[in-house]
GROMACS .gro file of C-alpha atoms in nm:
model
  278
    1UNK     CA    1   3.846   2.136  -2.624
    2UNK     CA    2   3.550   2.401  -2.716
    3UNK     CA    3   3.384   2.124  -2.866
    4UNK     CA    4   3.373   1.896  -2.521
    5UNK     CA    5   3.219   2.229  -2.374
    6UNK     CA    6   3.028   2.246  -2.630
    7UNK     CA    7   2.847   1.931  -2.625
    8UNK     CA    8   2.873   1.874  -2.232
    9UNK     CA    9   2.708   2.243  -2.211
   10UNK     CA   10   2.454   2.149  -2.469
   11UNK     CA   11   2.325   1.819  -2.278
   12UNK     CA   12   2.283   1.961  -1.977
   13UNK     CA   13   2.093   2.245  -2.084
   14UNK     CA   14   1.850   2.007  -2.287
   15UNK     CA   15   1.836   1.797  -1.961
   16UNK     CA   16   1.717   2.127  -1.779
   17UNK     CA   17   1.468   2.187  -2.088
   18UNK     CA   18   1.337   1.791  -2.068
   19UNK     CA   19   1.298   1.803  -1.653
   20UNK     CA   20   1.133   2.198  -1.719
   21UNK     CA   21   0.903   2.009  -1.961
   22UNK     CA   22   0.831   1.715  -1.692
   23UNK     CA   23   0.756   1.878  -1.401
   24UNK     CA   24   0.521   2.175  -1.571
   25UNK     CA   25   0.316   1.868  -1.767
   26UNK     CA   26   0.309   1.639  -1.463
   27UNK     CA   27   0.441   1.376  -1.726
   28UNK     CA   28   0.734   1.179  -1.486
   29UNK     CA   29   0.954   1.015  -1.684
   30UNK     CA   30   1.241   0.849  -1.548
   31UNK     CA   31   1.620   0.964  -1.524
   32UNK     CA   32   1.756   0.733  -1.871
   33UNK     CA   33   1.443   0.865  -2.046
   34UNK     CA   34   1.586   1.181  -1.970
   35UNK     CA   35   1.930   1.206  -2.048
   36UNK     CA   36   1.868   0.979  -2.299
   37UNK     CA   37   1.645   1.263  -2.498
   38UNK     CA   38   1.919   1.502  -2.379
   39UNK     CA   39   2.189   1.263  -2.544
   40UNK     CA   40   2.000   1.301  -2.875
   41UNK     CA   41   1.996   1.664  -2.889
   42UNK     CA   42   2.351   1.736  -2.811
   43UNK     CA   43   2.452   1.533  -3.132
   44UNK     CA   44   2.203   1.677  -3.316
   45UNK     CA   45   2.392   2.014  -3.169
   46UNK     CA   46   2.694   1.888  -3.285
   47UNK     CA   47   2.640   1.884  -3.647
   48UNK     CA   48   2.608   2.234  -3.610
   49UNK     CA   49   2.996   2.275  -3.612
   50UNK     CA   50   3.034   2.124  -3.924
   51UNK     CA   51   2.919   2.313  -4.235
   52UNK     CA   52   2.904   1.942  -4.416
   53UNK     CA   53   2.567   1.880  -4.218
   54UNK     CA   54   2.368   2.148  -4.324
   55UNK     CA   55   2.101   1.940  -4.461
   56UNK     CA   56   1.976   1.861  -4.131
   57UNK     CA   57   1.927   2.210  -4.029
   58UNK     CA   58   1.602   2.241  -4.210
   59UNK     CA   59   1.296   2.283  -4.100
   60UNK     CA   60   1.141   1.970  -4.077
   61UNK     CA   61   1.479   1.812  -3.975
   62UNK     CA   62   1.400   2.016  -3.681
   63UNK     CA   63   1.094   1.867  -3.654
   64UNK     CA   64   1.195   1.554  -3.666
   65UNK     CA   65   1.398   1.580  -3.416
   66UNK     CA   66   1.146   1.725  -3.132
   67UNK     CA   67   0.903   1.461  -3.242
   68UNK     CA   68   1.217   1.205  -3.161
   69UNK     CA   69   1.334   1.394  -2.868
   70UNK     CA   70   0.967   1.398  -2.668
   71UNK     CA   71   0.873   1.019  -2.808
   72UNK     CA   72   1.218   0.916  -2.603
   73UNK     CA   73   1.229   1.089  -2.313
   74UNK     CA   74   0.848   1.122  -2.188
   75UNK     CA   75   0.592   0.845  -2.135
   76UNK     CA   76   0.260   0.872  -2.240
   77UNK     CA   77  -0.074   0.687  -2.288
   78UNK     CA   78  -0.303   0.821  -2.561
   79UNK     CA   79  -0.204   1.047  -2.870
   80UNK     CA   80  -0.372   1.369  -2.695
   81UNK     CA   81  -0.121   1.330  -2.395
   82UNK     CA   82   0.166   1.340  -2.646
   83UNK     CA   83   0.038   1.615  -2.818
   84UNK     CA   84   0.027   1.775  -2.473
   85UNK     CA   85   0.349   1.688  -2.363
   86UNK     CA   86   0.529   1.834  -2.732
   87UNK     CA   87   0.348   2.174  -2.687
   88UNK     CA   88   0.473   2.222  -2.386
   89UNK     CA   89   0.812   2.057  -2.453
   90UNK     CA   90   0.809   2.350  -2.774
   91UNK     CA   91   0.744   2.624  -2.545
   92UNK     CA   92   0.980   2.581  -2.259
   93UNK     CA   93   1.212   2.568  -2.559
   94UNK     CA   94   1.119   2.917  -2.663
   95UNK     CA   95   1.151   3.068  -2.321
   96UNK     CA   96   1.458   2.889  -2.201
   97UNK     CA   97   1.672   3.027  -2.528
   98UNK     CA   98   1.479   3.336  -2.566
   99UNK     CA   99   1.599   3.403  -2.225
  100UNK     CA  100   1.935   3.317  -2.299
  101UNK     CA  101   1.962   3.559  -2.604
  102UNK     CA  102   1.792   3.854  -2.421
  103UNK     CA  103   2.064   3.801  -2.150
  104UNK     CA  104   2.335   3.776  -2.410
  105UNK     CA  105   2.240   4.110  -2.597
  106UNK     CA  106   2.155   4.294  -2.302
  107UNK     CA  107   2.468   4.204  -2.042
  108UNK     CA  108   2.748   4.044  -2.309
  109UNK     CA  109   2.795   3.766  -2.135
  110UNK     CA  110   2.906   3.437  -2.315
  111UNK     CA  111   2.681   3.180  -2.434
  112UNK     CA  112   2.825   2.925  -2.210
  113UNK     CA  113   2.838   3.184  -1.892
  114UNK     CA  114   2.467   3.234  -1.955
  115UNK     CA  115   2.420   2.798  -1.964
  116UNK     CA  116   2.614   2.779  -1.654
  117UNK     CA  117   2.319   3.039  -1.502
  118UNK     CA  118   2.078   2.831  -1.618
  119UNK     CA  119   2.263   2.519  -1.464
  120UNK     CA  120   2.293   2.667  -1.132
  121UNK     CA  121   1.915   2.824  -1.152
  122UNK     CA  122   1.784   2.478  -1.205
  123UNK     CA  123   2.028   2.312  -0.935
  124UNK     CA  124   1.900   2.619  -0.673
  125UNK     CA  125   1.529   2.573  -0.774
  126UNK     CA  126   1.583   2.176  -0.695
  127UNK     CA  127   1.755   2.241  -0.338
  128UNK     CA  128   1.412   2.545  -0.286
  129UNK     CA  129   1.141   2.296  -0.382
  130UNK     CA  130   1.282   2.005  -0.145
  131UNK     CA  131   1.283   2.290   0.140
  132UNK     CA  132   0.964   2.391   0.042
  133UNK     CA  133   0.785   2.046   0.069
  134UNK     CA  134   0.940   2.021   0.306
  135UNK     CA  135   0.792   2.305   0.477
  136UNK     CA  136   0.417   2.214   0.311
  137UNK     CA  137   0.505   1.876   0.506
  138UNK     CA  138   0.498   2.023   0.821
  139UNK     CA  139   0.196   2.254   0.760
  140UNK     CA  140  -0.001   1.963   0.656
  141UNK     CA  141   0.078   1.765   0.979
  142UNK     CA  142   0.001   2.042   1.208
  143UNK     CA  143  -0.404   1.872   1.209
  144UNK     CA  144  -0.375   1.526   1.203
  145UNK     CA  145  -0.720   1.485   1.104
  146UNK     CA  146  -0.860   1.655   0.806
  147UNK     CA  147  -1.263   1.623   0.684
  148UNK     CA  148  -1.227   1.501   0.340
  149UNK     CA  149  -1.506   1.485   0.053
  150UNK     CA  150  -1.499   1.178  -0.195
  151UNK     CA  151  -1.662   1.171  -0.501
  152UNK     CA  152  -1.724   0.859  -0.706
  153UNK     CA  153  -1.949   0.863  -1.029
  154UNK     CA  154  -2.106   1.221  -0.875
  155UNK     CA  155  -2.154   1.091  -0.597
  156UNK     CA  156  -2.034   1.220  -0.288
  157UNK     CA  157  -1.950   1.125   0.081
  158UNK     CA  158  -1.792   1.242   0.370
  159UNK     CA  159  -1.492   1.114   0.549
  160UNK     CA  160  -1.282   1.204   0.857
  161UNK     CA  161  -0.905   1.130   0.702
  162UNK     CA  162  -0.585   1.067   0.921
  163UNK     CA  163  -0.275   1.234   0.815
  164UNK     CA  164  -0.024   0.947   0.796
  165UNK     CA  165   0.347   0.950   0.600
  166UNK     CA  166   0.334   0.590   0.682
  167UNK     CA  167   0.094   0.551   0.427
  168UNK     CA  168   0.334   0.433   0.141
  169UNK     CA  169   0.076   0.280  -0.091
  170UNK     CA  170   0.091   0.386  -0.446
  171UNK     CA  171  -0.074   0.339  -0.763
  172UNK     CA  172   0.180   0.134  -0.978
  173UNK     CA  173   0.075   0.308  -1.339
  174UNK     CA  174   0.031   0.683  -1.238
  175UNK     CA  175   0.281   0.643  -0.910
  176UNK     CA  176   0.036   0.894  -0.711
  177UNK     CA  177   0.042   0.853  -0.359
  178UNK     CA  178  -0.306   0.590  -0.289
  179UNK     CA  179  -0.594   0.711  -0.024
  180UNK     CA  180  -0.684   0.465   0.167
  181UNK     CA  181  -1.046   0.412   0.294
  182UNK     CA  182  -1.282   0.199   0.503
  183UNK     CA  183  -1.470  -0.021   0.286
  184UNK     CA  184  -1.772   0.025   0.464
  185UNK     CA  185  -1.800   0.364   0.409
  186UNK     CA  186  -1.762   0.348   0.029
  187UNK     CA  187  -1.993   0.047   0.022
  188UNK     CA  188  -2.242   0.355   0.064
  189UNK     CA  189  -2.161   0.477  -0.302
  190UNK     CA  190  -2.041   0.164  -0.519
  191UNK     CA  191  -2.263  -0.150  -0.621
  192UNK     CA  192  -2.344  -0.412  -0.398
  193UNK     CA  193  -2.116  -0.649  -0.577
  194UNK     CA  194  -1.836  -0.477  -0.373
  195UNK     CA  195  -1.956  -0.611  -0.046
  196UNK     CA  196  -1.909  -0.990  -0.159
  197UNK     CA  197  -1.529  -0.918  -0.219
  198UNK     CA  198  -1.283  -1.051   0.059
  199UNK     CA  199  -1.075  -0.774   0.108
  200UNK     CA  200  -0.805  -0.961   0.279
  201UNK     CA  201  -0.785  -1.238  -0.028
  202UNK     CA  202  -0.834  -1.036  -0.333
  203UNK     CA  203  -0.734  -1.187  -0.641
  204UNK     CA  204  -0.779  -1.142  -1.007
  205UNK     CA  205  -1.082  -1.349  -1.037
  206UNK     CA  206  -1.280  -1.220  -0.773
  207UNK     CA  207  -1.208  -0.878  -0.931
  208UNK     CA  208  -1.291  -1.031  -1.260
  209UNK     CA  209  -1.646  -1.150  -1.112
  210UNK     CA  210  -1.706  -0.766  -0.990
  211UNK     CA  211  -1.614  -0.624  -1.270
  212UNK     CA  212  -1.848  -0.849  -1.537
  213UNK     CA  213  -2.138  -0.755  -1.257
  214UNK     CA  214  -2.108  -0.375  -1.249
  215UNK     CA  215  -2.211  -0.038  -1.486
  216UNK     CA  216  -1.908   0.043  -1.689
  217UNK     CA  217  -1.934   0.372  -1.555
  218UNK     CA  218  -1.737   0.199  -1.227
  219UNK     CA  219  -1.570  -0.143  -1.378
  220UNK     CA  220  -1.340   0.105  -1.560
  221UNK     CA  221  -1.257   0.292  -1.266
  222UNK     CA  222  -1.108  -0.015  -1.079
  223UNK     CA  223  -0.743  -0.053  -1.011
  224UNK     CA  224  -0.543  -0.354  -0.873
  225UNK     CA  225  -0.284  -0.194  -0.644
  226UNK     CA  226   0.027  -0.460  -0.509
  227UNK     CA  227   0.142  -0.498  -0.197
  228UNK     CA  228   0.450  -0.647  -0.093
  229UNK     CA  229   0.552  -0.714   0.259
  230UNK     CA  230   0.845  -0.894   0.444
  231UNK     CA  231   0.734  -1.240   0.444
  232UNK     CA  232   0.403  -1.208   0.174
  233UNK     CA  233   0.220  -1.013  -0.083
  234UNK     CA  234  -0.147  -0.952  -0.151
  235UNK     CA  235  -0.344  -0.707  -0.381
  236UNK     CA  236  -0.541  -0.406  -0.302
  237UNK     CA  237  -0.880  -0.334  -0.479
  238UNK     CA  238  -0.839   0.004  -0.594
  239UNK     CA  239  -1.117   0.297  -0.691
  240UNK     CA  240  -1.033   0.588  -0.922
  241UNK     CA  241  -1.242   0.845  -0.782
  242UNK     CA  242  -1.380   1.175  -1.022
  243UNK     CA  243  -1.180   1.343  -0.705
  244UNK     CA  244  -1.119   1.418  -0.385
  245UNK     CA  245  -1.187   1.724  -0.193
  246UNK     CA  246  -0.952   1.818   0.123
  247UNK     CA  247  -0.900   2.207   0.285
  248UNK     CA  248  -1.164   2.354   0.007
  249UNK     CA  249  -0.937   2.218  -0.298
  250UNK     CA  250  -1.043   1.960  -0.509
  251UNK     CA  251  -0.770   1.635  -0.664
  252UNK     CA  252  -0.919   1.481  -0.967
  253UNK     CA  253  -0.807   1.142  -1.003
  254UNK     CA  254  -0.737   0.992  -0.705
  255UNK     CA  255  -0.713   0.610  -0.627
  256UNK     CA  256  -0.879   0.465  -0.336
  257UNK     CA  257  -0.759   0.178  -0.180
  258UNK     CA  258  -1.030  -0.027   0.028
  259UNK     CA  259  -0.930  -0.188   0.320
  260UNK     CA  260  -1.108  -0.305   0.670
  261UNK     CA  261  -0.901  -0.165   0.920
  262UNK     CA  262  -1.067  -0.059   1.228
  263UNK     CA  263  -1.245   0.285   1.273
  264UNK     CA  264  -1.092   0.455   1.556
  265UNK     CA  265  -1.209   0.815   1.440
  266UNK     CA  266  -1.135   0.815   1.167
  267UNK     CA  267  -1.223   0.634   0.803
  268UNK     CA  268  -0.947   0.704   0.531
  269UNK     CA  269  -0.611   0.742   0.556
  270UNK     CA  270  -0.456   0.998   0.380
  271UNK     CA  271  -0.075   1.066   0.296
  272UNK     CA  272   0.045   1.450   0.334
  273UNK     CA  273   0.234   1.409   0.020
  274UNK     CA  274  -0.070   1.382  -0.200
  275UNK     CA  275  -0.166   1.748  -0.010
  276UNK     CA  276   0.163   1.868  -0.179
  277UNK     CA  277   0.117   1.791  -0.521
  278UNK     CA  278  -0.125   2.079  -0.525
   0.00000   0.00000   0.00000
């Protein structure tokens, strides 16, 4: 029985470390990634029990294993990312069981009492943040209408954005909530090989066409962004900005989605929740 608590204690505290590591790097791996990093670590945890195993207890068994653990369960791009994404993983590592041994010498309480904090910490922290957005929500949509600064290639314009949760356009490799913006306003700012596209019939090879025309400096910055509705589907040209400036504070990186929608005030369309990831 001790060893079910054992290893049912040991995966969810590596589940809290993995998610810890997630949120602070911004790296957003999905829920099987996850427990599926966790899974690894609680047998690794295991062996511990057994005196047989000791071999793997070495150093760079242990080594091995976060190098295993962080290829699993996060996603990432380029080398430097992972690199990223281990330092932090190694880290939260440190201050999660430091924490628990300080507690441990100073109160002692059990080793699984002390997990069970931790569990309930984590659950509590889950339940504040979705209040808290929630709250950030509300802020955000006290001014409908926000003046917003976009900067493309350091170059800048100015917008009048409309707060809008209806606005559920995302980019489909970073999953970050998509700004969308009249066309004829960034037409100001991007080559003139932008104003021959047929926004409401993009396809690959018209993109294709754009993209053999332009600097590099923009072709790289181009995104195709899907759109599905109930009866059809179409693609939206996308722009990855150098960022976007809203309220004084700047968001590097963001995606804008050209469209021709009418101007009624307004010329970008902005979702609250991109607001909150700041």
């Amino acid at each position: 029985m001790y060893v079910e608590y054992y290893a049912i204690e040991n995966l969810l505290v590596n589940y809290i470390i993995i998610s810890c590591t997630s949120i602070i790097s911004k790296n957003h791996s999905s829920m099987k990634k996850k427990w599926t990093g966790a899974a690894i670590g609680m047998m690794y945890s295991i062996l511990y029990l057994f005196d047989s195993f000791n071999l793997f207890f070495s150093i760079p068994m242990k080594v091995l294993l976060i190098l295993i653990v962080t290829k699993i369960a996060f996603s990432h791009d380029t080398m430097k990312e992972y690199i990223r994404v281990l330092i932090i993983f190694y880290f939260v590592n440190i201050f999660i069981a430091g924490s628990s041994f300080f507690i441990i010498y100073c109160t002692g309480l059990t080793h699984l009492t002390i997990s069970f904090i931790i569990l309930i910490s984590y659950l509590s922290g889950i339940i504040l943040k979705y209040i808290y957005n929630d709250i950030k929500e509300l802020k955000y949509m006290t001014s409908m209408k926000k003046d917003m600064t976009v900067c493309i290639d350091e170059k800048e314009i100015e917008l009048k954005a409309l707060m809008d949760t209806g606005n559920l356009l995302k980019d489909p490799i970073s999953k970050s909530e998509v700004v969308i913006i009249s066309a004829n306003k960034l037409y100001e700012i991007l080559p003139e090989e932008f104003q021959n596209l047929d926004l409401k019939n993009i396809n690959i090879s018209s993109i294709d066409k754009v993209i053999d025309n332009i600097d590099k400096s923009i072709s790289y910055r181009i995104r195709m962004i899907p759109v599905k509705q109930i009866n059809d589907s179409n693609i939206v040209i996308g722009i990855k900005s150098d960022y976007i400036k809203v309220d004084g504070r700047k968001i590097p990186n963001v995606i804008l989605g050209l469209s021709n929608f009418k101007e009624d005030g307004y010329n970008a369309i902005l979702n609250p929740q991109l607001l909150m990831s700041i």
